[in-house]
Structures are given as C-alpha cells and as structure tokens.
C-alpha cells in the first residue's frame, strides 16, 4: 500500500489507526518502502532498522492502544541520538559500528508512547557543519532541488520530512541546525528553550548550546511532538523542572494584539534582498492580521558568530576527548604505543571540519589565549542575552529571516568555512541566549523555500507556535510540495 504524508498530518494518521483504516504494520511497511524508493535521490538516511520497526509495529497493533496521538506513527532520529542496539555514529568514521546500550531520553519517551523509529538520518559529522556535506557516509540533497544542500547539521531529518519519507523526525540545534535546514526545505523546525527537552543520550557537541527539537510539515504537528518529548529528566542536570503546558493551546490562528519586534540587524548586510523582501511580506501579513509590528535593535548581533564559534569549539574540543579508540568505535591499526593510538585514531577517524573545530577550541582554552578569546566570547554572550531581555520587556516575539539566503549548491561553500560560519548569523544568537526559535516557510525565491524565524521568551514556545500557526494557516504555504511528491 501507499501512504502519502503530504496529504496526512499526525492527527489524520492517528485517526486512521484508531478507526482501523490502516494498521501500524501497514503504515510502517509503507514508510520503509517509501524510503527505499526515494532515498537514492534524497540520501537522507544513513541506515534504516526495518526488522526492529516492524516488530514494534506488531506489538502496537496487538495492544491497539492509541491513547497518545503519536502511537503507531513512524519517525526517524538524527544519527547523534543514542538508540539501544542500533548503530549510532554521529555520521563519523570514528564511531563506525558503535551500538549504544541505552536509548536517549527523547528516544525512550517516544518509544514509550508507541512511536515507531524507522531509522537514523544523515547529518554533518558530530553536528559540525551547515550543509550535511561533512558526513562520513553521504551527502544529503535538498527536497526541492537535488543540486542544492539541505542545510545542516540536521539536513537528513529535514530532507526526509520535506521529501515525504516520514511524517516527523528529531534533530539537534547548536547554532541553527534545526531551523536552518527547516528553512532550506520549507518545513517547520523548532529549537526549544535550553532545558525544555532533555539532552541525555545526545552526542554532545557544545553542552551549553545543544537542544533537541522536532521537524514536521505543520506547526500543529510540531507542537504535538514537543508535548511528548519535553519535560524534566533527572539524568540531565540542565533540564528544567518547569511544567510542560499543552503547546497546542494557543493555536487559534489569531494574533490580534500580539506585539512583534523586528530587529533592523536581521535585514542588514549579507541578507539576500529577495529573502528580505519575502520575509518582510510575511511580517506584513501578520500585521494585517492584527499584530503590532515595530522595528527594534539587537546591537550586539554582529558579534554573535565570533563569540559562538569560540564557545562552541571550546566545548566541543572538551566533549570529543572521549573518542580515543580505546573503549568503542574505530581504532587505528599498526600503532606503537598509547599516544600513537590516540593520534592515529583521531587523525583517521575525524573529518577536516571536526579537526578544525577541535584545534580552534583547544587554542581558545589554552593558558595564553583564554582571557583574550574564551573569556571575551562569554562576555559577548551576556551582552546578547541583555539585548534580548530589553526587547522582550516590551514585545511578545521577535521575527526575521531564518537564514540570509535560500539553499545554495552542493559543494559551493564546503571549502570556505568562513562563508559557511557567517550563514548562521541569524540563528546563533538564539542558542547563545537559550531562547526558543521556530522556522516556518515564508515563501519562495527562485523556486526555493525561505524561512521565517520566530523567537520567543524563555519557555514560551506556546506563543512562538501561536505566531507561526497563524501565519501558516493564512498563507497555506505548507500545501506546496516539492517535485519528489509528484514523482512517487
């Protein structure tokens, strides 16, 4: 049988399962077949786990318990989320063959409610990259144009959802790695507030910046997934004990009285004029629906990229010390001693971008550079947080572009790290400040999607969703589909 995820949101799929219009086994089998047909073009999956998925589907059908809306629904996990007994590599050679003996908390939560994991999606190696081109395994393509990048580092998850392979997926966002690929693929991606979702079982890159979040085709679907994965986890010392509200509670389509701030810095130098025009039109539509829109300033935005890459690389260089070839993963051959084992394993196991960031981070934390680099970056982070606090004293959300451009060509920027780093200028401040950020489709430029980024107050994902949902329902842009949807 064939299942078209472009015509079915999570609610309609749930109703089909409840009413016995389709079984979980049928839905899972159809999903796996769909991936097999389309992944030669999308290259979104590193691996699928057909046997485990079908076994889980049979259990769900036997129980026929669909009390949670995600019960029986297929999804995929980014390859840096630990899955018990299923190879999880972070798209790196150094972890090739590694099978965790535990599930990440988000994996466990979704498994507990009966969601069916069908595989692991491609990503930039250890989430280091903005185009999913640094993966050891393959290069994922954009769902709208297979000559373009899908964004990164969660490009596999984004492309899989946008290409209709699966109804939802999880990714991680350290400096825009959910929102930017969501923008490039014309879907919905959320980076929750830092601490809203447990990071336990996520392969850490930068522990003070990383967050796990969902990719979906619609805002309501995104909120439904967050309802399940959010909440306190005693295994994660940084997770919040705040109550988890129903994130769908404000999805009314109404933004009357909502106060929207538009930072002038988000439309400055480096922003494609066509992208700026498309996003301004989306903001004008929100204003026409009754929201109040004012221009504001976030003056320290221009320092965000430099501060981020020092802080992120410093934390990454510490986190990646555990990959040494001794306990698990890849181990180099023909080594003479322990030091030689470390050097050869890391030299052969890590890719160029990972090595670059380890070197930058190690340097930034060194005795001679700590005050000049890491300490100053931490101070800039504080100034960015203060900028956001000042704006949020008077406004409900901040709105602007997600990325400065639409998706660029495969191979176009991979050899220019500076250009790729600067592409994160609009998403990075959100991670540095620990805020929630959502990307929804704002329209198209030259046939490629443009992202509208909605930034909220800490733990106010509900208002972020409210804004995104209102625009989505008014624009109906989520109804547009890439060519791959018509092909299969």
Coordinates of C-alpha atoms in Angstrom, one line a residue:
X1 CA 0.0 0.0 0.0
X2 CA 1.0 3.6 -0.4
X3 CA 0.8 6.3 2.3
X4 CA 1.2 10.0 1.2
X5 CA 2.5 12.0 4.1
X6 CA 1.8 15.2 2.2
X7 CA -1.9 14.6 2.5
X8 CA -1.9 13.3 6.1
X9 CA -0.8 15.2 9.2
X10 CA -0.3 13.5 12.5
X11 CA -3.9 13.9 13.5
X12 CA -5.3 12.3 10.4
X13 CA -2.8 9.4 10.6
X14 CA -3.8 8.9 14.2
X15 CA -7.5 8.8 13.3
X16 CA -6.8 6.2 10.6
X17 CA -5.1 3.9 13.1
X18 CA -7.8 4.4 15.7
X19 CA -10.6 3.6 13.2
X20 CA -8.7 0.6 11.8
X21 CA -8.5 2.1 8.4
X22 CA -4.8 1.2 8.4
X23 CA -2.7 -1.0 10.7
X24 CA 0.6 0.1 12.3
X25 CA 2.4 -2.7 10.4
X26 CA 0.9 -1.4 7.1
X27 CA 1.9 2.1 7.9
X28 CA 5.4 1.1 8.9
X29 CA 5.9 -1.1 5.9
X30 CA 4.7 1.6 3.6
X31 CA 7.1 4.1 5.2
X32 CA 10.1 1.8 4.8
X33 CA 9.1 1.1 1.1
X34 CA 8.8 4.8 0.5
X35 CA 12.2 5.5 2.0
X36 CA 13.7 2.7 -0.2
X37 CA 12.1 4.3 -3.3
X38 CA 13.1 7.9 -2.7
X39 CA 16.4 7.8 -0.8
X40 CA 18.5 7.3 -3.8
X41 CA 17.6 10.9 -4.6
X42 CA 17.4 12.4 -1.1
X43 CA 20.2 10.5 0.6
X44 CA 18.5 11.3 3.9
X45 CA 19.1 8.1 5.8
X46 CA 22.3 6.6 6.9
X47 CA 20.5 3.4 7.9
X48 CA 17.0 2.0 8.4
X49 CA 16.0 -0.5 11.1
X50 CA 13.3 -2.5 9.3
X51 CA 13.2 -5.6 11.5
X52 CA 13.1 -3.6 14.8
X53 CA 10.5 -1.2 13.4
X54 CA 8.1 -4.0 12.1
X55 CA 8.5 -5.9 15.4
X56 CA 7.5 -2.8 17.4
X57 CA 4.6 -2.1 15.0
X58 CA 3.2 -5.7 15.6
X59 CA 3.3 -5.0 19.3
X60 CA 1.4 -1.8 18.9
X61 CA -1.3 -3.4 16.7
X62 CA -1.7 -6.2 19.3
X63 CA -2.2 -3.7 22.1
X64 CA -4.3 -1.4 19.9
X65 CA -3.6 1.4 22.4
X66 CA -3.6 4.7 20.5
X67 CA -4.2 6.9 23.6
X68 CA -1.2 9.1 22.6
X69 CA -1.5 10.8 19.2
X70 CA 2.0 9.6 18.2
X71 CA 1.3 5.9 18.9
X72 CA 2.0 3.8 15.9
X73 CA 3.4 6.7 13.9
X74 CA 6.8 6.4 12.1
X75 CA 9.6 8.7 12.7
X76 CA 13.4 9.0 12.3
X77 CA 16.2 10.2 14.6
X78 CA 19.2 12.2 13.8
X79 CA 22.3 9.9 14.0
X80 CA 23.6 11.7 17.1
X81 CA 20.7 10.4 19.3
X82 CA 21.6 7.2 21.0
X83 CA 19.3 4.2 20.1
X84 CA 19.7 1.0 22.1
X85 CA 21.2 -1.8 19.9
X86 CA 21.0 0.3 16.7
X87 CA 24.2 1.7 15.2
X88 CA 24.6 5.4 16.1
X89 CA 27.7 7.1 14.7
X90 CA 27.2 10.9 14.6
X91 CA 27.9 10.4 10.9
X92 CA 31.6 10.0 11.8
X93 CA 34.1 7.3 10.9
X94 CA 35.4 7.3 14.5
X95 CA 32.1 5.8 15.7
X96 CA 31.5 3.4 12.9
X97 CA 30.0 0.2 14.3
X98 CA 29.1 1.7 17.6
X99 CA 25.8 0.4 19.1
X100 CA 24.7 2.1 22.3
X101 CA 23.3 0.0 25.1
X102 CA 20.8 2.7 26.1
X103 CA 18.2 5.0 24.5
X104 CA 18.4 8.8 24.6
X105 CA 15.7 10.2 26.8
X106 CA 13.7 11.6 23.8
X107 CA 14.0 8.2 22.1
X108 CA 12.7 6.5 25.2
X109 CA 9.8 8.9 25.6
X110 CA 8.7 8.4 22.0
X111 CA 9.1 4.6 22.2
X112 CA 7.1 4.6 25.4
X113 CA 4.1 6.2 23.7
X114 CA 4.4 3.8 20.8
X115 CA 6.0 5.9 18.1
X116 CA 8.0 3.7 15.6
X117 CA 11.6 4.5 14.8
X118 CA 12.4 3.5 11.2
X119 CA 16.0 4.7 11.0
X120 CA 18.8 7.2 11.6
X121 CA 19.1 10.2 9.4
X122 CA 22.3 11.7 7.9
X123 CA 24.0 14.8 9.4
X124 CA 27.2 16.8 9.4
X125 CA 29.9 14.8 11.3
X126 CA 29.2 15.3 15.0
X127 CA 26.8 18.1 14.0
X128 CA 29.7 20.3 12.8
X129 CA 28.7 21.9 9.6
X130 CA 25.8 23.8 7.9
X131 CA 25.1 21.7 4.8
X132 CA 25.2 18.0 5.7
X133 CA 28.3 17.7 3.5
X134 CA 30.8 16.8 6.2
X135 CA 29.1 13.4 6.9
X136 CA 31.5 10.4 6.6
X137 CA 28.7 8.4 4.8
X138 CA 27.0 10.5 2.1
X139 CA 25.8 13.9 1.0
X140 CA 22.0 14.6 1.6
X141 CA 20.2 16.7 -1.0
X142 CA 17.5 19.4 -0.7
X143 CA 14.0 18.0 -1.1
X144 CA 13.1 20.9 -3.5
X145 CA 16.2 20.8 -5.7
X146 CA 18.6 17.8 -5.5
X147 CA 21.5 20.0 -6.7
X148 CA 21.2 22.1 -3.5
X149 CA 22.2 21.5 0.1
X150 CA 19.5 20.6 2.6
X151 CA 21.2 22.7 5.3
X152 CA 22.8 21.3 8.4
X153 CA 23.7 19.8 10.6
X154 CA 20.3 18.1 10.7
X155 CA 19.9 18.0 6.9
X156 CA 18.9 14.3 6.8
X157 CA 16.0 14.8 9.2
X158 CA 14.8 17.9 7.3
X159 CA 15.0 16.4 3.9
X160 CA 13.3 13.2 5.0
X161 CA 10.3 15.1 6.3
X162 CA 10.2 17.7 3.4
X163 CA 10.5 14.8 0.9
X164 CA 7.6 12.9 2.3
X165 CA 9.6 9.9 3.6
X166 CA 8.3 10.3 7.1
X167 CA 5.8 12.5 8.9
X168 CA 8.2 13.8 11.6
X169 CA 11.8 13.5 12.8
X170 CA 14.0 14.7 15.5
X171 CA 17.2 16.8 15.1
X172 CA 19.6 18.8 17.3
X173 CA 20.3 22.5 17.2
X174 CA 23.5 24.1 18.5
X175 CA 23.7 27.2 16.3
X176 CA 20.7 26.8 13.9
X177 CA 21.0 23.1 13.0
X178 CA 17.2 22.6 13.1
X179 CA 15.9 25.9 12.0
X180 CA 18.3 26.5 9.0
X181 CA 17.6 23.1 7.3
X182 CA 13.9 23.6 8.1
X183 CA 14.1 26.9 6.2
X184 CA 16.0 25.4 3.3
X185 CA 13.5 22.6 2.9
X186 CA 10.3 24.7 3.5
X187 CA 9.1 22.8 6.7
X188 CA 8.7 23.6 10.4
X189 CA 11.6 23.2 12.8
X190 CA 11.8 24.2 16.4
X191 CA 14.8 24.7 18.7
X192 CA 13.1 24.7 22.2
X193 CA 14.3 26.7 25.1
X194 CA 17.5 25.4 26.6
X195 CA 16.5 22.9 29.3
X196 CA 13.0 22.3 27.9
X197 CA 14.0 18.9 26.4
X198 CA 16.4 16.5 27.9
X199 CA 19.8 16.2 26.2
X200 CA 20.6 12.9 27.8
X201 CA 21.7 10.5 25.1
X202 CA 22.5 13.3 22.6
X203 CA 26.2 13.1 21.5
X204 CA 27.4 16.4 23.0
X205 CA 29.0 19.0 20.8
X206 CA 28.6 22.1 22.9
X207 CA 26.8 21.3 26.1
X208 CA 25.6 24.9 26.9
X209 CA 24.1 25.4 23.4
X210 CA 22.7 22.0 22.2
X211 CA 19.0 21.3 22.2
X212 CA 16.9 18.6 20.6
X213 CA 13.8 19.5 18.7
X214 CA 11.2 18.3 16.1
X215 CA 10.8 18.6 12.3
X216 CA 7.3 18.5 10.9
X217 CA 5.3 19.7 7.9
X218 CA 2.9 21.8 10.0
X219 CA 3.1 23.9 13.2
X220 CA 0.4 21.9 15.0
X221 CA 2.3 18.6 14.3
X222 CA 5.4 20.2 15.7
X223 CA 3.6 21.3 18.9
X224 CA 2.2 17.7 19.3
X225 CA 5.7 16.2 19.2
X226 CA 7.1 18.7 21.7
X227 CA 4.2 17.8 24.0
X228 CA 5.7 14.3 24.2
X229 CA 9.4 15.0 24.3
X230 CA 9.5 18.0 26.7
X231 CA 9.9 17.8 30.4
X232 CA 12.3 17.3 33.3
X233 CA 14.8 14.5 33.2
X234 CA 16.8 13.6 36.3
X235 CA 19.5 12.2 34.1
X236 CA 20.2 15.7 32.6
X237 CA 21.3 18.2 35.2
X238 CA 20.5 21.1 32.8
X239 CA 16.9 20.1 32.1
X240 CA 14.2 22.3 33.6
X241 CA 11.6 21.3 36.2
X242 CA 9.1 23.8 34.7
X243 CA 5.7 22.4 34.0
X244 CA 5.1 21.4 30.4
X245 CA 1.9 23.1 29.0
X246 CA -0.1 21.9 26.1
X247 CA 1.8 23.6 23.3
X248 CA -1.3 23.4 21.0
X249 CA -3.3 25.6 23.4
X250 CA -2.7 28.8 21.5
X251 CA -3.2 27.5 18.0
X252 CA -6.2 29.6 17.2
X253 CA -5.0 31.4 14.1
X254 CA -5.4 34.7 16.0
X255 CA -2.6 37.2 16.5
X256 CA -4.6 40.3 17.4
X257 CA -2.8 42.3 20.0
X258 CA 0.4 40.3 19.6
X259 CA 3.5 42.6 19.8
X260 CA 6.1 41.7 17.3
X261 CA 9.7 43.1 17.2
X262 CA 11.7 43.1 14.0
X263 CA 15.4 43.7 14.6
X264 CA 17.0 46.0 12.0
X265 CA 20.2 44.0 12.2
X266 CA 18.4 41.0 10.8
X267 CA 17.9 42.8 7.4
X268 CA 21.4 44.3 7.1
X269 CA 24.5 43.5 5.1
X270 CA 24.7 39.9 3.9
X271 CA 21.0 39.2 3.7
X272 CA 19.8 38.3 0.2
X273 CA 17.5 41.2 -0.9
X274 CA 14.9 38.7 -2.3
X275 CA 14.9 36.8 1.0
X276 CA 14.5 40.1 2.9
X277 CA 11.5 41.0 0.6
X278 CA 9.9 37.7 1.1
X279 CA 10.2 37.8 4.9
X280 CA 9.0 41.4 5.1
X281 CA 5.9 40.4 3.2
X282 CA 5.3 37.6 5.7
X283 CA 5.6 40.1 8.6
X284 CA 3.2 42.5 6.8
X285 CA 0.7 39.6 6.6
X286 CA 1.0 39.2 10.4
X287 CA 0.5 42.9 10.9
X288 CA -2.6 42.8 8.6
X289 CA -4.0 40.1 10.8
X290 CA -3.9 42.4 13.9
X291 CA -0.4 42.1 15.3
X292 CA 1.6 45.2 16.3
X293 CA 5.0 45.3 14.5
X294 CA 7.9 47.6 15.4
X295 CA 11.5 47.8 14.4
X296 CA 14.0 47.3 17.2
X297 CA 17.7 46.9 17.6
X298 CA 19.8 44.0 18.9
X299 CA 23.1 45.8 18.7
X300 CA 25.4 43.0 19.6
X301 CA 24.1 40.6 16.9
X302 CA 27.2 41.3 14.8
X303 CA 29.5 39.8 17.4
X304 CA 27.4 36.6 17.7
X305 CA 29.2 34.5 15.1
X306 CA 32.6 35.1 16.5
X307 CA 31.5 34.5 20.1
X308 CA 29.7 31.4 19.2
X309 CA 32.5 29.7 17.3
X310 CA 34.9 30.3 20.2
X311 CA 32.4 29.0 22.8
X312 CA 31.1 26.1 20.7
X313 CA 34.6 25.0 19.6
X314 CA 35.9 25.2 23.2
X315 CA 33.1 23.0 24.5
X316 CA 33.4 20.6 21.5
X317 CA 37.1 20.1 22.0
X318 CA 36.4 19.0 25.6
X319 CA 33.4 16.8 24.7
X320 CA 35.2 15.0 21.8
X321 CA 38.2 13.9 24.0
X322 CA 36.2 10.7 24.8
X323 CA 36.7 9.4 21.3
X324 CA 40.1 7.9 21.5
X325 CA 39.8 4.4 20.0
X326 CA 40.2 2.6 23.4
X327 CA 36.7 1.8 24.6
X328 CA 34.4 1.9 21.5
X329 CA 34.2 2.8 17.8
X330 CA 37.0 3.0 15.3
X331 CA 40.6 2.1 16.3
X332 CA 43.6 2.6 14.1
X333 CA 45.8 -0.3 13.2
X334 CA 49.6 -0.7 13.5
X335 CA 50.1 1.6 16.5
X336 CA 53.3 1.6 18.5
X337 CA 52.0 2.9 21.9
X338 CA 49.1 4.6 23.6
X339 CA 50.0 8.1 22.3
X340 CA 50.3 6.7 18.8
X341 CA 46.9 5.1 19.2
X342 CA 45.3 8.4 20.1
X343 CA 47.0 10.3 17.3
X344 CA 46.3 7.8 14.5
X345 CA 42.7 7.0 15.6
X346 CA 41.7 10.7 15.8
X347 CA 43.6 11.6 12.6
X348 CA 41.9 8.8 10.6
X349 CA 38.6 8.9 12.4
X350 CA 37.7 12.6 12.4
X351 CA 37.0 14.6 9.3
X352 CA 38.5 18.0 8.4
X353 CA 35.8 20.2 9.9
X354 CA 35.8 18.3 13.2
X355 CA 39.6 18.7 13.4
X356 CA 39.3 22.4 12.6
X357 CA 36.9 23.0 15.5
X358 CA 38.9 20.9 17.9
X359 CA 42.0 22.9 17.1
X360 CA 40.2 26.2 17.4
X361 CA 38.6 25.2 20.8
X362 CA 41.9 23.8 22.2
X363 CA 43.6 27.1 21.3
X364 CA 40.8 29.2 22.8
X365 CA 41.1 27.4 26.1
X366 CA 44.9 27.5 26.3
X367 CA 46.6 29.4 29.0
X368 CA 47.8 32.1 26.7
X369 CA 44.5 32.6 24.8
X370 CA 41.8 32.1 27.4
X371 CA 41.4 35.7 28.5
X372 CA 41.8 37.1 25.0
X373 CA 39.3 34.7 23.4
X374 CA 37.1 32.5 25.5
X375 CA 36.5 35.0 28.3
X376 CA 35.6 37.8 25.9
X377 CA 33.3 35.5 24.0
X378 CA 31.5 34.7 27.3
X379 CA 31.1 38.4 27.9
X380 CA 29.6 39.0 24.5
X381 CA 27.2 36.1 25.2
X382 CA 26.0 38.1 28.2
X383 CA 25.5 41.2 26.2
X384 CA 23.5 39.3 23.6
X385 CA 21.2 38.0 26.4
X386 CA 20.8 41.5 27.7
X387 CA 19.8 42.7 24.2
X388 CA 17.0 40.1 24.0
X389 CA 15.8 40.8 27.6
X390 CA 15.4 44.5 26.7
X391 CA 13.3 43.7 23.7
X392 CA 11.2 41.1 25.4
X393 CA 10.3 43.6 28.2
X394 CA 8.0 45.2 25.6
X395 CA 7.4 42.5 22.9
X396 CA 6.0 39.0 22.7
X397 CA 8.1 37.6 19.9
X398 CA 11.0 38.6 17.6
X399 CA 10.6 37.9 13.9
X400 CA 13.0 37.9 11.0
X401 CA 14.6 35.7 8.4
X402 CA 15.9 32.2 9.5
X403 CA 18.9 32.3 7.1
X404 CA 20.4 35.0 4.9
X405 CA 19.9 33.1 1.7
X406 CA 18.0 30.2 0.3
X407 CA 19.7 26.8 -0.1
X408 CA 23.0 27.0 -2.1
X409 CA 24.6 24.5 -4.4
X410 CA 26.2 21.3 -3.2
X411 CA 29.9 21.9 -3.0
X412 CA 29.5 25.6 -3.2
X413 CA 30.7 26.6 0.3
X414 CA 32.2 23.4 1.7
X415 CA 35.7 24.7 1.1
X416 CA 35.0 28.1 2.5
X417 CA 34.5 27.7 6.3
X418 CA 34.1 31.4 6.9
X419 CA 31.3 31.8 4.5
X420 CA 29.5 28.8 6.0
X421 CA 30.0 30.1 9.5
X422 CA 28.6 33.5 8.6
X423 CA 25.5 31.8 7.2
X424 CA 24.5 31.1 10.9
X425 CA 24.4 34.8 11.8
X426 CA 20.6 34.9 12.4
X427 CA 20.2 31.6 14.3
X428 CA 23.3 31.7 16.5
X429 CA 22.1 34.4 18.9
X430 CA 19.1 32.3 19.9
X431 CA 21.3 29.5 21.1
X432 CA 23.7 31.8 22.9
X433 CA 20.7 33.2 24.8
X434 CA 19.0 29.8 25.3
X435 CA 15.7 31.0 23.7
X436 CA 13.1 29.1 21.7
X437 CA 13.2 29.6 17.9
X438 CA 10.9 28.3 15.2
X439 CA 11.3 28.4 11.5
X440 CA 8.3 28.2 9.2
X441 CA 8.0 28.6 5.4
X442 CA 7.7 32.3 4.4
X443 CA 7.5 31.8 0.7
X444 CA 9.8 31.1 -2.2
X445 CA 12.7 32.7 -4.0
X446 CA 13.7 31.2 -7.4
X447 CA 11.7 28.1 -6.5
X448 CA 13.5 27.5 -3.2
X449 CA 11.9 28.0 0.3
X450 CA 12.6 31.0 2.5
X451 CA 12.5 30.6 6.3
X452 CA 10.6 32.9 8.7
X453 CA 12.2 32.7 12.2
X454 CA 10.1 33.4 15.2
X455 CA 12.0 33.8 18.5
X456 CA 10.2 33.7 21.9
X457 CA 10.8 34.4 25.5
X458 CA 12.3 31.6 27.6
X459 CA 9.9 28.7 27.9
X460 CA 7.2 30.5 25.9
X461 CA 7.1 28.1 23.0
X462 CA 3.3 28.3 23.0
X463 CA 3.4 32.0 21.8
X464 CA 6.0 31.1 19.2
X465 CA 3.8 28.4 17.9
X466 CA 0.8 30.7 18.0
X467 CA 2.6 33.2 15.7
X468 CA 3.8 30.5 13.3
X469 CA 0.5 28.8 13.2
X470 CA -1.4 32.0 12.4
X471 CA 0.9 32.8 9.5
X472 CA 0.9 29.2 8.3
X473 CA -2.9 29.0 8.2
X474 CA -3.2 32.3 6.5
X475 CA -0.5 31.7 3.9
X476 CA -1.2 28.0 3.3
X477 CA 2.4 27.6 2.1
X478 CA 2.6 24.2 3.7
X479 CA 0.3 22.9 1.0
X480 CA 3.0 23.4 -1.7
X481 CA 5.1 20.3 -2.4
X482 CA 8.5 19.6 -3.9
X483 CA 8.6 17.7 -7.3
X484 CA 9.5 14.4 -5.5
X485 CA 6.0 14.4 -4.1
X486 CA 4.5 14.2 -7.6
X487 CA 7.1 11.7 -8.8
X488 CA 6.2 8.9 -6.3

